[in-house]
Amino acid sequence: MGRLAWPLRPLPDGRGELWRRDLGDLAELPAARAGLREHLSAIGFPRDPDDPAADRMILAFDELASNALRHGVSPVVATVVSGSGGWLLDVSDRDPDTMPAPAVGRDPAQGGLGLYLVARLSVAHGWYVDDGCKHVWACLPTAIEEYAATSA
């Protein structure tokens, strides 16, 4: 947990939207996760213990979307974009005045460590404000080799 701040960075360029979901409350997350998993499987990333790319994306989506729904202002919009070498996950909410704040000095049993987890899963991450919305994003690799190189 070496990084204490979620960096203020512009969104990297992506090639095209793969999946998008508007969320109003936490009760919608299970269906959204299932929809994202189904979509990833349909494009060649099924649940696979030897290649956890889809599982990492689902986990990152769940952490960023639940943070936005708990601490931001609805509506929340989650978008997955195909980028070079991986996916770009962007989750926006209508609270541009509150930056993402990783928990500091908190007992892990109390939760609040999702941003650290997403930072660890991603090759890059950040946030920015655009048109009255806060966007929190993470770039996730689609191959084990890319993930291993970033986590070493």
PDB file of C-alpha atoms in Angstrom:
ATOM      1  CA  MET A   1       0.000   0.000   0.000  1.00  0.00           C
ATOM      2  CA  GLY A   2       2.792   2.386  -0.910  1.00  0.00           C
ATOM      3  CA  ARG A   3       0.741   4.889  -2.899  1.00  0.00           C
ATOM      4  CA  LEU A   4      -1.311   7.181  -0.656  1.00  0.00           C
ATOM      5  CA  ALA A   5      -2.967   9.359  -3.282  1.00  0.00           C
ATOM      6  CA  TRP A   6      -5.077   8.468  -6.261  1.00  0.00           C
ATOM      7  CA  PRO A   7      -3.332  10.572  -8.927  1.00  0.00           C
ATOM      8  CA  LEU A   8      -5.041  13.394 -10.773  1.00  0.00           C
ATOM      9  CA  ARG A   9      -4.455  12.379 -14.422  1.00  0.00           C
ATOM     10  CA  PRO A  10      -6.324  12.772 -17.698  1.00  0.00           C
ATOM     11  CA  LEU A  11      -7.935   9.737 -19.251  1.00  0.00           C
ATOM     12  CA  PRO A  12      -5.700   7.825 -21.692  1.00  0.00           C
ATOM     13  CA  ASP A  13      -6.885   7.345 -25.244  1.00  0.00           C
ATOM     14  CA  GLY A  14      -8.833   4.203 -26.054  1.00  0.00           C
ATOM     15  CA  ARG A  15      -9.963   2.556 -29.261  1.00  0.00           C
ATOM     16  CA  GLY A  16     -13.648   2.080 -28.694  1.00  0.00           C
ATOM     17  CA  GLU A  17     -16.358   1.495 -26.163  1.00  0.00           C
ATOM     18  CA  LEU A  18     -16.959  -2.167 -25.377  1.00  0.00           C
ATOM     19  CA  TRP A  19     -19.495  -1.919 -22.570  1.00  0.00           C
ATOM     20  CA  ARG A  20     -21.397   0.788 -20.717  1.00  0.00           C
ATOM     21  CA  ARG A  21     -23.763   0.725 -17.768  1.00  0.00           C
ATOM     22  CA  ASP A  22     -25.698   3.461 -15.964  1.00  0.00           C
ATOM     23  CA  LEU A  23     -26.127   2.743 -12.253  1.00  0.00           C
ATOM     24  CA  GLY A  24     -28.458   4.373  -9.746  1.00  0.00           C
ATOM     25  CA  ASP A  25     -27.788   2.380  -6.575  1.00  0.00           C
ATOM     26  CA  LEU A  26     -25.841  -0.491  -5.057  1.00  0.00           C
ATOM     27  CA  ALA A  27     -28.669  -2.975  -5.657  1.00  0.00           C
ATOM     28  CA  GLU A  28     -27.886  -2.787  -9.401  1.00  0.00           C
ATOM     29  CA  LEU A  29     -24.275  -3.984  -9.000  1.00  0.00           C
ATOM     30  CA  PRO A  30     -24.902  -7.773  -9.131  1.00  0.00           C
ATOM     31  CA  ALA A  31     -26.733  -7.496 -12.457  1.00  0.00           C
ATOM     32  CA  ALA A  32     -24.086  -5.108 -13.797  1.00  0.00           C
ATOM     33  CA  ARG A  33     -21.274  -7.514 -12.820  1.00  0.00           C
ATOM     34  CA  ALA A  34     -23.121 -10.374 -14.512  1.00  0.00           C
ATOM     35  CA  GLY A  35     -23.644  -8.259 -17.633  1.00  0.00           C
ATOM     36  CA  LEU A  36     -19.989  -7.288 -17.802  1.00  0.00           C
ATOM     37  CA  ARG A  37     -18.883 -10.889 -17.244  1.00  0.00           C
ATOM     38  CA  GLU A  38     -21.225 -12.079 -20.017  1.00  0.00           C
ATOM     39  CA  HIS A  39     -19.901  -9.419 -22.367  1.00  0.00           C
ATOM     40  CA  LEU A  40     -16.253 -10.205 -21.622  1.00  0.00           C
ATOM     41  CA  SER A  41     -16.927 -13.900 -22.172  1.00  0.00           C
ATOM     42  CA  ALA A  42     -18.625 -13.153 -25.497  1.00  0.00           C
ATOM     43  CA  ILE A  43     -15.557 -11.274 -26.762  1.00  0.00           C
ATOM     44  CA  GLY A  44     -13.120 -14.031 -25.794  1.00  0.00           C
ATOM     45  CA  PHE A  45     -12.372 -13.476 -22.108  1.00  0.00           C
ATOM     46  CA  PRO A  46     -14.290 -16.182 -20.222  1.00  0.00           C
ATOM     47  CA  ARG A  47     -13.763 -17.005 -16.560  1.00  0.00           C
ATOM     48  CA  ASP A  48     -10.487 -18.934 -16.678  1.00  0.00           C
ATOM     49  CA  PRO A  49      -8.223 -19.788 -13.718  1.00  0.00           C
ATOM     50  CA  ASP A  50      -5.193 -19.747 -16.052  1.00  0.00           C
ATOM     51  CA  ASP A  51      -6.004 -16.277 -17.394  1.00  0.00           C
ATOM     52  CA  PRO A  52      -7.702 -14.079 -14.779  1.00  0.00           C
ATOM     53  CA  ALA A  53      -8.000 -10.979 -17.011  1.00  0.00           C
ATOM     54  CA  ALA A  54     -11.809 -10.989 -16.915  1.00  0.00           C
ATOM     55  CA  ASP A  55     -11.850 -11.586 -13.147  1.00  0.00           C
ATOM     56  CA  ARG A  56      -9.497  -8.624 -12.593  1.00  0.00           C
ATOM     57  CA  MET A  57     -11.750  -6.410 -14.717  1.00  0.00           C
ATOM     58  CA  ILE A  58     -14.884  -7.492 -12.823  1.00  0.00           C
ATOM     59  CA  LEU A  59     -13.187  -6.849  -9.473  1.00  0.00           C
ATOM     60  CA  ALA A  60     -11.919  -3.409 -10.540  1.00  0.00           C
ATOM     61  CA  PHE A  61     -15.360  -2.503 -11.914  1.00  0.00           C
ATOM     62  CA  ASP A  62     -17.042  -3.600  -8.682  1.00  0.00           C
ATOM     63  CA  GLU A  63     -14.640  -1.602  -6.496  1.00  0.00           C
ATOM     64  CA  LEU A  64     -14.806   1.627  -8.517  1.00  0.00           C
ATOM     65  CA  ALA A  65     -18.559   1.445  -9.137  1.00  0.00           C
ATOM     66  CA  SER A  66     -19.390   0.673  -5.501  1.00  0.00           C
ATOM     67  CA  ASN A  67     -17.151   3.568  -4.378  1.00  0.00           C
ATOM     68  CA  ALA A  68     -18.942   5.923  -6.763  1.00  0.00           C
ATOM     69  CA  LEU A  69     -22.352   4.731  -5.587  1.00  0.00           C
ATOM     70  CA  ARG A  70     -21.421   4.960  -1.876  1.00  0.00           C
ATOM     71  CA  HIS A  71     -19.401   8.164  -1.867  1.00  0.00           C
ATOM     72  CA  GLY A  72     -20.364  10.002  -5.067  1.00  0.00           C
ATOM     73  CA  VAL A  73     -23.572  11.400  -6.474  1.00  0.00           C
ATOM     74  CA  SER A  74     -25.761   9.417  -8.874  1.00  0.00           C
ATOM     75  CA  PRO A  75     -26.071   8.758 -11.661  1.00  0.00           C
ATOM     76  CA  VAL A  76     -22.937   6.643 -11.948  1.00  0.00           C
ATOM     77  CA  VAL A  77     -21.772   5.607 -15.406  1.00  0.00           C
ATOM     78  CA  ALA A  78     -19.281   2.784 -15.934  1.00  0.00           C
ATOM     79  CA  THR A  79     -17.598   2.374 -19.301  1.00  0.00           C
ATOM     80  CA  VAL A  80     -15.093  -0.199 -20.523  1.00  0.00           C
ATOM     81  CA  VAL A  81     -13.011   0.795 -23.531  1.00  0.00           C
ATOM     82  CA  SER A  82     -10.595  -1.347 -25.523  1.00  0.00           C
ATOM     83  CA  GLY A  83      -7.148   0.186 -25.337  1.00  0.00           C
ATOM     84  CA  SER A  84      -3.745  -0.860 -26.585  1.00  0.00           C
ATOM     85  CA  GLY A  85      -2.755  -3.900 -24.562  1.00  0.00           C
ATOM     86  CA  GLY A  86      -5.781  -3.892 -22.315  1.00  0.00           C
ATOM     87  CA  TRP A  87      -8.939  -2.257 -21.123  1.00  0.00           C
ATOM     88  CA  LEU A  88      -9.682   1.187 -19.833  1.00  0.00           C
ATOM     89  CA  LEU A  89     -12.323   1.243 -17.100  1.00  0.00           C
ATOM     90  CA  ASP A  90     -13.883   4.658 -16.463  1.00  0.00           C
ATOM     91  CA  VAL A  91     -16.448   5.210 -13.696  1.00  0.00           C
ATOM     92  CA  SER A  92     -18.029   8.632 -13.378  1.00  0.00           C
ATOM     93  CA  ASP A  93     -20.363  10.267 -10.864  1.00  0.00           C
ATOM     94  CA  ARG A  94     -21.794  13.754 -10.335  1.00  0.00           C
ATOM     95  CA  ASP A  95     -19.589  14.762  -7.381  1.00  0.00           C
ATOM     96  CA  PRO A  96     -16.694  16.679  -8.952  1.00  0.00           C
ATOM     97  CA  ASP A  97     -15.680  18.246  -5.630  1.00  0.00           C
ATOM     98  CA  THR A  98     -14.688  15.031  -3.830  1.00  0.00           C
ATOM     99  CA  MET A  99     -11.495  13.349  -4.965  1.00  0.00           C
ATOM    100  CA  PRO A 100     -10.936   9.599  -4.606  1.00  0.00           C
ATOM    101  CA  ALA A 101      -9.231   9.077  -1.256  1.00  0.00           C
ATOM    102  CA  PRO A 102      -7.582   5.753  -0.428  1.00  0.00           C
ATOM    103  CA  ALA A 103      -7.982   4.800   3.241  1.00  0.00           C
ATOM    104  CA  VAL A 104      -4.945   5.680   5.367  1.00  0.00           C
ATOM    105  CA  GLY A 105      -4.231   4.040   8.696  1.00  0.00           C
ATOM    106  CA  ARG A 106      -7.437   2.013   8.676  1.00  0.00           C
ATOM    107  CA  ASP A 107      -7.673  -1.559   9.942  1.00  0.00           C
ATOM    108  CA  PRO A 108      -8.134  -3.692   6.775  1.00  0.00           C
ATOM    109  CA  ALA A 109     -11.019  -5.459   8.515  1.00  0.00           C
ATOM    110  CA  GLN A 110     -12.963  -2.190   8.281  1.00  0.00           C
ATOM    111  CA  GLY A 111     -12.766  -2.133   4.487  1.00  0.00           C
ATOM    112  CA  GLY A 112     -12.007   0.913   2.431  1.00  0.00           C
ATOM    113  CA  LEU A 113      -9.016  -0.560   0.610  1.00  0.00           C
ATOM    114  CA  GLY A 114     -10.610  -0.891  -2.827  1.00  0.00           C
ATOM    115  CA  LEU A 115      -8.613   1.921  -4.438  1.00  0.00           C
ATOM    116  CA  TYR A 116      -5.372   0.240  -3.340  1.00  0.00           C
ATOM    117  CA  LEU A 117      -6.599  -3.025  -4.832  1.00  0.00           C
ATOM    118  CA  VAL A 118      -7.518  -1.399  -8.153  1.00  0.00           C
ATOM    119  CA  ALA A 119      -4.161   0.419  -8.242  1.00  0.00           C
ATOM    120  CA  ARG A 120      -2.409  -2.927  -7.739  1.00  0.00           C
ATOM    121  CA  LEU A 121      -4.436  -4.611 -10.502  1.00  0.00           C
ATOM    122  CA  SER A 122      -3.909  -1.819 -13.006  1.00  0.00           C
ATOM    123  CA  VAL A 123      -0.999  -0.665 -15.136  1.00  0.00           C
ATOM    124  CA  ALA A 124      -2.143   2.959 -14.718  1.00  0.00           C
ATOM    125  CA  HIS A 125      -4.909   4.734 -12.827  1.00  0.00           C
ATOM    126  CA  GLY A 126      -6.120   8.211 -12.038  1.00  0.00           C
ATOM    127  CA  TRP A 127      -9.023  10.604 -11.956  1.00  0.00           C
ATOM    128  CA  TYR A 128     -10.123  13.871 -13.514  1.00  0.00           C
ATOM    129  CA  VAL A 129     -13.136  16.192 -13.663  1.00  0.00           C
ATOM    130  CA  ASP A 130     -15.007  16.931 -16.870  1.00  0.00           C
ATOM    131  CA  ASP A 131     -18.311  18.719 -17.419  1.00  0.00           C
ATOM    132  CA  GLY A 132     -19.447  18.465 -13.790  1.00  0.00           C
ATOM    133  CA  CYS A 133     -18.522  14.793 -13.416  1.00  0.00           C
ATOM    134  CA  LYS A 134     -15.689  13.117 -11.537  1.00  0.00           C
ATOM    135  CA  HIS A 135     -14.132  10.264 -13.535  1.00  0.00           C
ATOM    136  CA  VAL A 136     -12.078   7.581 -11.787  1.00  0.00           C
ATOM    137  CA  TRP A 137     -10.243   5.291 -14.196  1.00  0.00           C
ATOM    138  CA  ALA A 138      -7.901   2.335 -14.366  1.00  0.00           C
ATOM    139  CA  CYS A 139      -6.103   0.600 -17.240  1.00  0.00           C
ATOM    140  CA  LEU A 140      -6.120  -3.177 -16.835  1.00  0.00           C
ATOM    141  CA  PRO A 141      -4.039  -5.603 -18.874  1.00  0.00           C
ATOM    142  CA  THR A 142      -5.676  -8.413 -20.820  1.00  0.00           C
ATOM    143  CA  ALA A 143      -2.736 -10.815 -20.511  1.00  0.00           C
ATOM    144  CA  ILE A 144      -0.961 -12.366 -17.539  1.00  0.00           C
ATOM    145  CA  GLU A 145       2.430 -11.280 -18.902  1.00  0.00           C
ATOM    146  CA  GLU A 146       1.358  -7.615 -18.877  1.00  0.00           C
ATOM    147  CA  TYR A 147       0.050  -7.889 -15.319  1.00  0.00           C
ATOM    148  CA  ALA A 148       3.191  -9.677 -14.099  1.00  0.00           C
ATOM    149  CA  ALA A 149       5.375  -6.947 -15.589  1.00  0.00           C
ATOM    150  CA  THR A 150       3.422  -4.203 -13.790  1.00  0.00           C
ATOM    151  CA  SER A 151       3.243  -5.887 -10.405  1.00  0.00           C
ATOM    152  CA  ALA A 152       6.929  -6.846 -10.182  1.00  0.00           C
TER     153      ALA A 152
END
